[in-house]
């Protein structure tokens, strides 16, 4: 385990990740989402184990559902799920698998795994909240740079921008894993469709917090969180 | 049927704040008055069918009741994985309302045909499928679907029976044959050609606009009047979509009843022909003459 133990979140999450994945040694790059998830749940999202069914809660949708160890560790650290659930990942009786299922895990807003489904569900969630006059909750959707290959994302990016869906935030973890890359940058795909954008170091908690809360009225917001390349 | 659907959905939007309509440009002009009155609940995402179902899933996750509408081939065939994952797997439902049933859009060619939509939905779990045979059957079906949260498919067609049978959610006898007469089940708009096809034959004709869940109890009841002789009861299934779509359901329902089954419907082949729906009905053997040929050959 090479997750840094120098930070409070590292000290907390390192042992939880070890419970999930046994003694396997993972480079930090195996947990590309770890810092973003921690900052979201520790500093940004208005949701707690007590409010997972509150209509007024913020929604976090993990679209990039593969490799959810960091997600489960953060949910356990924040009390959404018992830590003991981490000991039997993808076992026959386990509620935690290699892709999360919202019907099995408290606090998980969507079941994901097949790429390119979360942003459309996020757009619909934001629209549904707006239609019911629930103007306070924000909807955060976490994607990967390779996941953006799926065309369904671009349907959602274009529509959310065109309709100024301001309660929506897309977060793209950029570990440079898209096979053909994104010439001109990932943020430009959002910006050209009318989104506000921010590109930050995906390991810098203060910078992440600033970017994740930098949304503006009248525009959906995109945060590109750059981390070390996938190994 | 499309106009009846739009009128009913427009009424529902005004009556029930839980309802929302999601469009991908198809029928957007018809919904324009409703969109002006309910801009937050009539959502046209443009020509983006994957997003259309994703949005429906998201709306349902917040407690709304989405009504999704487009051509069958775009709203079912094209979005199959969204139906499977953005609705079913999330544990939410929607009302999916299609036009362009099977070969209704024959002049537009294969790209606008969808004979396999009901078969595709059969690979998912728990979908209710309504195939109305008359516009007057549509409002009741839509309203009933709006009252719950399950997955419902409402398959509208330009092929229409002579009379509406709004109560035919279960198999409803419309023509009673003699004792031990073979049973012909007509689904949705197949009733009209079926009744013409069997004129003068000793058969019982039963109709339903709701093939899923299939009225298994009603089917067994209709056959239980058959005397237990040496002749196995004969069942003819006539569906306006892919031939045999309900054959497995009927076979399972009659697993303990010796029977013979003929399942008629649209063939699988891309005929690569345009023409009218009546032409395609003839080519698939679903016009009265073709049905009569198949049925009489089967009954011997």
Coordinates of C-alpha atoms in Angstrom, one line a residue:
Chain A
X1 CA 0.0 0.0 0.0
X2 CA 1.6 3.2 -1.1
X3 CA -1.3 5.6 -0.3
X4 CA 0.4 8.4 1.6
X5 CA -0.2 8.2 5.3
X6 CA 1.0 11.8 5.7
X7 CA -2.4 13.3 5.3
X8 CA -5.5 12.8 7.6
X9 CA -7.4 11.2 4.7
X10 CA -4.5 8.9 3.9
X11 CA -4.2 7.7 7.5
X12 CA -8.0 7.0 7.5
X13 CA -8.4 5.5 4.1
X14 CA -5.2 3.4 3.8
X15 CA -6.3 0.7 6.2
X16 CA -9.8 0.6 4.7
X17 CA -8.4 0.1 1.2
X18 CA -6.2 -2.6 2.6
X19 CA -9.3 -4.4 4.0
X20 CA -10.8 -4.2 0.5
X21 CA -7.9 -5.4 -1.4
X22 CA -6.0 -7.6 1.0
X23 CA -2.2 -7.3 0.9
X24 CA -2.1 -6.4 -2.7
X25 CA 0.3 -3.5 -3.3
X26 CA -1.3 -0.8 -5.3
X27 CA 0.4 2.2 -6.7
X28 CA -1.3 5.5 -6.0
X29 CA -2.5 5.5 -9.6
X30 CA -4.8 2.6 -8.9
X31 CA -6.8 5.1 -6.9
X32 CA -7.2 7.9 -9.3
X33 CA -10.5 9.0 -7.8
X34 CA -9.4 8.8 -4.2
X35 CA -8.6 12.4 -3.4
X36 CA -11.6 13.8 -5.4
X37 CA -13.9 11.5 -3.6
X38 CA -12.5 12.4 -0.2
X39 CA -12.8 16.1 -0.9
X40 CA -16.3 15.7 -2.1
X41 CA -17.5 13.7 0.9
X42 CA -15.4 15.6 3.4
X43 CA -15.9 19.2 2.3
X44 CA -18.4 19.6 -0.5
X45 CA -21.5 17.3 -0.6
X46 CA -24.5 18.0 1.6
X47 CA -25.2 14.4 2.3
X48 CA -24.7 12.2 5.3
X49 CA -25.7 8.6 6.4
X50 CA -28.7 10.2 8.0
X51 CA -29.9 12.1 4.8
X52 CA -29.4 9.4 2.1
X53 CA -33.1 9.5 1.4
X54 CA -33.7 13.3 1.9
X55 CA -35.0 14.8 -1.3
X56 CA -33.0 17.9 -0.5
X57 CA -29.6 16.2 -0.4
X58 CA -26.8 16.7 -2.9
X59 CA -26.5 13.8 -5.3
X60 CA -23.2 12.2 -6.1
X61 CA -23.3 9.8 -9.1
X62 CA -20.2 7.7 -9.7
X63 CA -20.4 7.1 -13.5
X64 CA -17.0 5.6 -13.8
X65 CA -18.0 2.6 -11.8
X66 CA -15.0 0.4 -12.3
X67 CA -12.4 0.2 -9.6
X68 CA -14.7 1.5 -6.8
X69 CA -12.4 0.6 -3.9
X70 CA -11.7 4.2 -3.2
X71 CA -15.5 5.0 -3.3
X72 CA -16.3 2.1 -0.8
X73 CA -13.5 3.2 1.4
X74 CA -14.7 6.8 1.6
X75 CA -18.3 5.6 2.1
X76 CA -17.1 3.5 5.0
X77 CA -14.9 6.2 6.5
X78 CA -17.9 8.6 6.4
X79 CA -20.3 6.0 8.0
X80 CA -22.5 5.2 5.0
X81 CA -21.6 1.5 5.2
X82 CA -20.1 -0.7 7.9
X83 CA -16.4 -1.2 7.6
X84 CA -16.9 -4.9 7.9
X85 CA -18.5 -4.9 4.4
X86 CA -15.0 -4.1 3.0
X87 CA -13.7 -7.5 4.0
X88 CA -15.5 -9.6 1.3
X89 CA -15.3 -7.5 -1.9
X90 CA -17.3 -9.2 -4.6
X91 CA -18.0 -12.3 -2.5
X92 CA -21.1 -14.3 -3.0
X93 CA -22.9 -12.6 -0.1
X94 CA -21.2 -9.2 -0.5
X95 CA -23.1 -6.0 -1.1
X96 CA -19.9 -4.6 -2.6
X97 CA -18.8 -5.7 -6.0
X98 CA -16.3 -4.5 -8.6
X99 CA -19.1 -2.2 -9.8
X100 CA -21.4 -0.6 -7.3
X101 CA -25.2 -1.3 -7.2
X102 CA -27.4 1.4 -5.8
X103 CA -30.0 -1.2 -4.7
X104 CA -27.4 -2.9 -2.5
X105 CA -25.3 0.0 -1.0
X106 CA -26.8 2.8 1.1
X107 CA -25.7 6.2 -0.2
X108 CA -24.9 5.0 -3.7
X109 CA -27.1 7.0 -6.0
X110 CA -26.7 4.9 -9.2
X111 CA -25.6 1.4 -10.2
X112 CA -22.7 1.9 -12.7
X113 CA -20.1 -0.1 -14.5
X114 CA -21.0 0.1 -18.2
X115 CA -19.4 3.4 -19.1
X116 CA -21.3 6.5 -20.3
X117 CA -24.5 6.2 -18.3
X118 CA -24.0 8.5 -15.3
X119 CA -24.0 11.9 -17.0
X120 CA -27.4 11.2 -18.6
X121 CA -28.8 10.0 -15.3
X122 CA -27.3 13.1 -13.7
X123 CA -29.0 15.4 -16.2
X124 CA -32.3 13.7 -15.5
X125 CA -31.8 13.9 -11.8
X126 CA -31.0 17.7 -12.0
X127 CA -34.1 18.2 -14.2
X128 CA -36.3 16.2 -11.8
X129 CA -35.2 18.2 -8.8
X130 CA -35.8 21.4 -10.7
X131 CA -39.2 20.4 -11.7
X132 CA -40.1 19.8 -8.1
X133 CA -38.8 23.1 -7.0
X134 CA -35.8 21.6 -5.2
X135 CA -33.3 24.3 -6.0
X136 CA -30.8 23.7 -3.3
X137 CA -29.3 20.2 -4.2
X138 CA -26.5 20.0 -6.7
X139 CA -25.8 16.9 -8.8
X140 CA -22.2 15.8 -9.1
X141 CA -21.2 13.2 -11.7
X142 CA -17.8 11.6 -11.7
X143 CA -16.4 10.4 -15.0
X144 CA -13.1 9.3 -16.4
X145 CA -11.2 10.7 -19.4
X146 CA -11.4 7.4 -21.2
X147 CA -15.1 7.1 -20.4
X148 CA -15.6 10.3 -22.4
X149 CA -15.0 8.1 -25.5
X150 CA -18.6 6.9 -25.1
X151 CA -20.8 9.1 -27.3
X152 CA -23.7 9.2 -24.7
X153 CA -21.6 11.6 -22.7
X154 CA -21.5 14.1 -25.5
X155 CA -25.3 13.9 -25.8
X156 CA -25.5 15.0 -22.2
X157 CA -22.7 17.6 -22.4
X158 CA -24.4 19.3 -25.3
X159 CA -27.9 19.3 -23.9
X160 CA -26.9 20.4 -20.3
X161 CA -24.9 23.3 -21.8
X162 CA -27.6 24.3 -24.2
X163 CA -30.3 24.3 -21.5
X164 CA -28.1 26.0 -18.9
X165 CA -28.5 23.2 -16.4
X166 CA -26.7 25.1 -13.6
X167 CA -27.2 22.6 -10.8
X168 CA -25.0 20.0 -12.5
X169 CA -21.3 19.5 -12.0
X170 CA -19.3 17.0 -14.0
X171 CA -15.9 15.9 -12.7
X172 CA -13.6 14.2 -15.1
X173 CA -10.7 12.3 -13.6
X174 CA -8.0 12.7 -16.2
X175 CA -5.4 9.9 -15.9
X176 CA -4.6 10.1 -19.6
X177 CA -6.1 6.7 -20.3
X178 CA -8.2 7.5 -23.3
X179 CA -6.8 5.5 -26.2
X180 CA -6.9 8.3 -28.7
X181 CA -6.5 11.2 -26.2
X182 CA -8.4 14.4 -26.3
X183 CA -6.5 16.9 -28.5
X184 CA -7.3 20.4 -27.4
X185 CA -8.0 19.2 -23.9
X186 CA -11.0 17.7 -22.1
X187 CA -12.2 21.0 -20.6
X188 CA -12.7 22.5 -24.1
X189 CA -15.4 19.8 -24.9
X190 CA -17.5 21.3 -22.0
X191 CA -16.5 24.9 -22.6
X192 CA -17.6 25.0 -26.2
X193 CA -21.0 23.8 -25.0
X194 CA -21.4 26.6 -22.5
X195 CA -20.1 25.0 -19.3
X196 CA -17.9 26.8 -16.9
X197 CA -14.7 24.8 -16.5
X198 CA -11.8 24.4 -14.1
X199 CA -8.7 22.2 -14.5
X200 CA -6.9 21.2 -11.3
X201 CA -4.3 18.9 -9.7
X202 CA -6.5 15.9 -8.8
X203 CA -4.3 15.3 -5.7
X204 CA -4.4 18.8 -4.3
X205 CA -7.3 18.9 -1.8
X206 CA -7.5 22.7 -1.4
X207 CA -7.4 23.2 -5.2
X208 CA -10.1 20.5 -5.7
X209 CA -12.3 22.1 -3.1
X210 CA -12.1 25.5 -4.8
X211 CA -12.7 24.0 -8.3
X212 CA -15.6 21.8 -7.0
X213 CA -17.4 24.8 -5.6
X214 CA -16.6 27.3 -8.4
X215 CA -19.9 26.8 -10.2
X216 CA -21.7 29.9 -11.4
X217 CA -25.4 30.8 -12.1
X218 CA -26.7 29.9 -15.5
X219 CA -24.1 27.3 -16.4
X220 CA -23.3 23.7 -15.7
X221 CA -19.8 23.3 -14.3
X222 CA -17.0 20.9 -15.2
X223 CA -13.9 20.1 -13.2
X224 CA -11.1 18.3 -14.9
X225 CA -9.0 16.7 -12.1
X226 CA -5.6 15.7 -13.5
X227 CA -3.7 12.8 -11.9
X228 CA -0.7 10.7 -12.7
X229 CA -1.1 8.6 -15.9
X230 CA -2.6 5.1 -15.4
X231 CA 0.1 2.5 -15.3
Chain B
X1 CA -53.4 6.8 -31.7
X2 CA -50.5 9.3 -31.6
X3 CA -52.9 12.3 -31.4
X4 CA -55.0 10.5 -28.7
X5 CA -51.8 9.8 -26.7
X6 CA -50.6 13.4 -27.0
X7 CA -54.0 14.7 -25.8
X8 CA -54.0 12.3 -22.8
X9 CA -50.4 13.0 -21.9
X10 CA -51.1 16.8 -22.1
X11 CA -54.1 16.3 -19.7
X12 CA -52.0 14.2 -17.3
X13 CA -49.3 16.9 -17.2
X14 CA -51.9 19.4 -16.0
X15 CA -53.5 17.0 -13.5
X16 CA -50.5 15.2 -12.0
X17 CA -47.3 17.1 -11.1
X18 CA -45.4 13.8 -10.9
X19 CA -45.6 13.3 -14.7
X20 CA -43.0 14.5 -17.1
X21 CA -42.7 13.9 -20.9
X22 CA -39.2 13.3 -22.4
X23 CA -38.9 13.7 -26.2
X24 CA -36.1 13.4 -28.8
X25 CA -37.6 15.8 -31.4
X26 CA -40.3 13.2 -32.5
X27 CA -43.8 14.7 -31.8
X28 CA -42.2 17.8 -30.3
X29 CA -44.5 20.0 -32.3
X30 CA -47.6 18.2 -31.0
X31 CA -46.4 18.7 -27.4
X32 CA -45.6 22.4 -28.0
X33 CA -48.7 23.7 -26.1
X34 CA -47.9 21.4 -23.2
X35 CA -44.3 22.5 -23.2
X36 CA -45.3 26.1 -22.9
X37 CA -47.5 25.4 -19.9
X38 CA -45.0 23.0 -18.2
X39 CA -41.5 23.9 -19.4
X40 CA -39.9 22.0 -16.6
X41 CA -41.8 18.8 -17.3
X42 CA -41.9 18.6 -21.1
X43 CA -38.3 18.1 -22.0
X44 CA -37.1 17.8 -25.6
X45 CA -33.4 16.7 -25.5
X46 CA -33.0 16.9 -29.3
X47 CA -32.1 13.9 -31.4
X48 CA -30.4 12.2 -28.5
X49 CA -32.1 8.9 -27.6
X50 CA -29.5 7.6 -25.2
X51 CA -29.9 10.8 -23.3
X52 CA -33.6 10.5 -23.5
X53 CA -33.7 7.3 -21.5
X54 CA -30.9 8.5 -19.2
X55 CA -33.0 11.6 -18.4
X56 CA -36.0 9.4 -17.8
X57 CA -34.0 7.3 -15.3
X58 CA -32.8 10.4 -13.5
X59 CA -36.3 11.9 -13.3
X60 CA -37.6 8.7 -11.9
X61 CA -34.8 8.6 -9.3
X62 CA -36.1 11.9 -8.0
X63 CA -39.7 10.5 -7.8
X64 CA -41.2 11.8 -11.0
X65 CA -43.1 9.6 -13.5
X66 CA -41.4 10.0 -16.9
X67 CA -43.3 9.4 -20.2
X68 CA -40.7 8.8 -22.9
X69 CA -41.8 8.9 -26.5
X70 CA -40.3 8.3 -30.0
X71 CA -40.3 5.9 -32.9
X72 CA -40.1 2.3 -31.6
X73 CA -36.9 1.7 -33.3
X74 CA -35.3 4.7 -31.7
X75 CA -36.8 4.4 -28.2
X76 CA -36.4 0.7 -27.8
X77 CA -34.0 -0.8 -30.3
X78 CA -31.5 2.0 -30.2
X79 CA -31.6 2.5 -26.4
X80 CA -31.7 -1.1 -25.3
X81 CA -28.8 -0.8 -22.9
X82 CA -30.2 2.4 -21.4
X83 CA -33.5 0.7 -20.8
X84 CA -31.6 -2.2 -19.2
X85 CA -29.3 -0.1 -17.0
X86 CA -30.8 3.4 -16.7
X87 CA -34.2 2.1 -15.8
X88 CA -34.3 -1.6 -14.8
X89 CA -30.9 -1.8 -13.1
X90 CA -31.5 1.5 -11.2
X91 CA -34.7 0.0 -9.8
X92 CA -36.9 2.6 -11.5
X93 CA -39.5 2.6 -14.3
X94 CA -40.9 4.8 -17.0
X95 CA -43.7 4.8 -19.5
X96 CA -42.2 4.3 -22.9
X97 CA -44.6 5.2 -25.7
X98 CA -43.7 4.3 -29.2
X99 CA -45.1 5.1 -32.7
X100 CA -43.9 3.4 -35.9
X101 CA -45.0 -0.1 -34.8
X102 CA -43.4 -2.9 -36.9
X103 CA -43.9 -1.7 -40.5
X104 CA -46.2 1.3 -39.9
X105 CA -43.3 3.3 -41.3
X106 CA -42.9 1.0 -44.3
X107 CA -42.5 3.8 -46.8
X108 CA -39.5 5.1 -44.9
X109 CA -37.8 1.7 -45.1
X110 CA -36.1 -0.7 -42.7
X111 CA -34.4 2.1 -40.6
X112 CA -37.9 3.1 -39.4
X113 CA -39.2 -0.4 -38.7
X114 CA -39.2 -2.2 -35.3
X115 CA -40.8 -5.6 -35.4
X116 CA -38.5 -6.8 -32.6
X117 CA -39.3 -4.2 -29.9
X118 CA -41.5 -6.5 -27.7
X119 CA -39.0 -9.4 -28.0
X120 CA -36.2 -7.0 -26.8
X121 CA -38.3 -6.0 -23.8
X122 CA -38.9 -9.7 -23.1
X123 CA -35.2 -9.9 -22.3
X124 CA -35.7 -7.5 -19.4
X125 CA -37.7 -8.1 -16.3
X126 CA -41.2 -7.0 -15.3
X127 CA -42.2 -4.8 -18.2
X128 CA -45.9 -4.4 -18.8
X129 CA -46.6 -4.2 -22.6
X130 CA -49.7 -2.6 -24.0
X131 CA -50.5 -3.0 -27.7
X132 CA -53.7 -1.1 -28.1
X133 CA -55.9 -1.9 -31.2
X134 CA -57.9 1.3 -31.2
X135 CA -57.2 4.9 -30.2
X136 CA -59.9 4.8 -27.6
X137 CA -58.0 2.2 -25.7
X138 CA -55.0 4.5 -25.3
X139 CA -56.2 7.0 -22.6
X140 CA -57.1 4.4 -20.0
X141 CA -53.9 2.5 -20.5
X142 CA -51.8 5.7 -20.2
X143 CA -53.6 6.9 -17.1
X144 CA -53.3 3.5 -15.4
X145 CA -49.6 3.5 -16.1
X146 CA -49.2 7.0 -14.6
X147 CA -50.5 5.8 -11.3
X148 CA -47.6 3.6 -10.4
X149 CA -43.8 3.5 -10.9
X150 CA -43.2 0.2 -12.8
X151 CA -41.9 -0.1 -16.4
X152 CA -44.6 0.1 -19.0
X153 CA -44.4 0.0 -22.8
X154 CA -47.3 1.5 -24.8
X155 CA -47.0 0.5 -28.5
X156 CA -49.0 2.7 -30.7
X157 CA -49.9 1.8 -34.3
X158 CA -51.6 3.3 -37.3
X159 CA -53.3 -0.1 -37.8
X160 CA -56.7 0.0 -36.0
X161 CA -59.5 -2.4 -35.2
X162 CA -63.1 -1.5 -35.9
X163 CA -64.1 -1.1 -32.3
X164 CA -62.3 -0.3 -29.1
X165 CA -62.1 -2.9 -26.3
X166 CA -60.7 -0.8 -23.5
X167 CA -61.3 -3.5 -20.9
X168 CA -59.3 -6.2 -22.7
X169 CA -56.3 -6.3 -20.4
X170 CA -57.1 -9.9 -20.1
X171 CA -58.1 -12.3 -22.9
X172 CA -61.5 -11.3 -24.0
X173 CA -63.7 -13.5 -26.2
X174 CA -65.0 -11.5 -29.2
X175 CA -66.2 -14.5 -31.2
X176 CA -67.3 -17.7 -29.6
X177 CA -66.8 -21.0 -31.5
X178 CA -68.5 -24.3 -30.8
X179 CA -67.4 -26.8 -28.2
X180 CA -63.7 -27.7 -28.6
X181 CA -63.3 -25.0 -31.3
X182 CA -59.6 -24.0 -31.8
X183 CA -58.6 -20.8 -30.0
X184 CA -57.2 -17.8 -32.0
X185 CA -55.6 -15.1 -29.8
X186 CA -55.3 -11.7 -31.6
X187 CA -53.1 -9.1 -30.0
X188 CA -53.8 -5.4 -30.6
X189 CA -54.5 -4.3 -34.2
X190 CA -54.3 -7.9 -35.4
X191 CA -58.0 -8.4 -34.3
X192 CA -59.4 -6.8 -37.5
X193 CA -57.6 -9.0 -40.0
X194 CA -58.1 -12.1 -37.8
X195 CA -61.9 -11.6 -37.7
X196 CA -61.9 -11.3 -41.4
X197 CA -59.6 -14.3 -41.8
X198 CA -61.7 -16.7 -39.7
X199 CA -65.1 -15.8 -41.1
X200 CA -67.1 -19.0 -41.4
X201 CA -64.5 -21.1 -39.5
X202 CA -65.4 -22.7 -36.2
X203 CA -62.9 -21.0 -34.0
X204 CA -63.1 -19.0 -30.8
X205 CA -61.3 -15.6 -31.1
X206 CA -60.0 -13.9 -28.0
X207 CA -58.4 -10.4 -27.9
X208 CA -56.0 -8.6 -25.7
X209 CA -54.2 -5.3 -25.8
X210 CA -51.9 -6.4 -23.0
X211 CA -49.5 -9.2 -24.0
X212 CA -47.3 -8.6 -20.9
X213 CA -48.0 -9.9 -18.5
X214 CA -49.7 -12.4 -20.7
X215 CA -53.1 -13.5 -19.4
X216 CA -52.0 -17.0 -18.5
X217 CA -55.0 -17.7 -16.3
X218 CA -57.4 -16.6 -18.9
X219 CA -55.7 -18.7 -21.5
X220 CA -55.9 -21.8 -19.4
X221 CA -59.5 -21.0 -18.6
X222 CA -60.5 -20.7 -22.2
X223 CA -58.9 -24.1 -22.9
X224 CA -60.3 -25.8 -19.9
X225 CA -63.7 -26.0 -21.6
X226 CA -62.2 -28.3 -24.1
X227 CA -63.3 -31.9 -23.6
X228 CA -60.4 -34.2 -22.6
X229 CA -60.5 -36.2 -25.8
X230 CA -57.8 -37.5 -28.0
X231 CA -57.4 -34.3 -29.9
X232 CA -55.1 -31.7 -28.3
X233 CA -56.5 -28.2 -28.2
X234 CA -55.1 -26.0 -31.0
X235 CA -54.0 -22.4 -30.2
X236 CA -53.2 -19.8 -32.8
X237 CA -51.3 -16.7 -31.7
X238 CA -51.5 -13.7 -34.0
X239 CA -49.2 -10.8 -33.0
X240 CA -48.4 -7.6 -34.8
X241 CA -44.7 -7.8 -34.0
X242 CA -42.0 -10.5 -34.4
X243 CA -43.6 -14.0 -35.0
X244 CA -43.3 -16.2 -31.9
X245 CA -42.7 -13.4 -29.5
X246 CA -45.2 -14.8 -27.0
X247 CA -44.8 -18.5 -28.0
X248 CA -42.5 -19.2 -25.0
X249 CA -45.0 -17.6 -22.6
X250 CA -47.9 -19.6 -24.0
X251 CA -45.9 -22.8 -24.1
X252 CA -44.9 -22.3 -20.4
X253 CA -48.5 -21.5 -19.5
X254 CA -49.6 -24.8 -21.1
X255 CA -46.7 -26.9 -20.0
X256 CA -49.1 -29.5 -18.5
X257 CA -51.7 -29.3 -21.2
X258 CA -51.1 -31.2 -24.4
X259 CA -51.7 -28.7 -27.2
X260 CA -50.7 -27.5 -30.6
X261 CA -49.5 -23.9 -31.1
X262 CA -49.1 -21.8 -34.3
X263 CA -47.5 -18.5 -33.7
X264 CA -48.0 -15.9 -36.4
X265 CA -46.4 -12.5 -36.7
X266 CA -43.9 -10.4 -38.6
X267 CA -41.0 -12.3 -40.1
X268 CA -37.4 -11.6 -39.2
X269 CA -36.0 -10.9 -42.6
X270 CA -35.3 -7.4 -43.9
X271 CA -37.5 -7.5 -47.0
X272 CA -35.7 -4.4 -48.5
X273 CA -39.0 -3.1 -49.7
X274 CA -41.0 0.1 -49.2
X275 CA -44.7 0.1 -50.0
X276 CA -47.6 0.5 -47.6
X277 CA -48.3 -1.2 -44.3
X278 CA -50.9 -3.2 -46.1
X279 CA -48.3 -4.4 -48.6
X280 CA -46.0 -5.5 -45.7
X281 CA -49.0 -7.2 -44.0
X282 CA -49.5 -9.2 -47.1
X283 CA -45.8 -10.1 -47.5
X284 CA -45.7 -11.3 -43.9
X285 CA -48.9 -13.3 -44.3
X286 CA -50.7 -11.1 -41.8
X287 CA -53.5 -9.9 -44.2
X288 CA -56.8 -11.7 -43.9
X289 CA -56.1 -14.0 -46.9
X290 CA -52.6 -14.9 -45.6
X291 CA -53.9 -15.5 -42.1
X292 CA -56.7 -17.7 -43.4
X293 CA -54.2 -19.7 -45.4
X294 CA -51.9 -20.3 -42.4
X295 CA -54.8 -21.0 -40.0
X296 CA -56.6 -23.4 -42.2
X297 CA -53.4 -25.3 -43.0
X298 CA -52.6 -25.6 -39.3
X299 CA -56.1 -26.7 -38.3
X300 CA -56.2 -29.2 -41.2

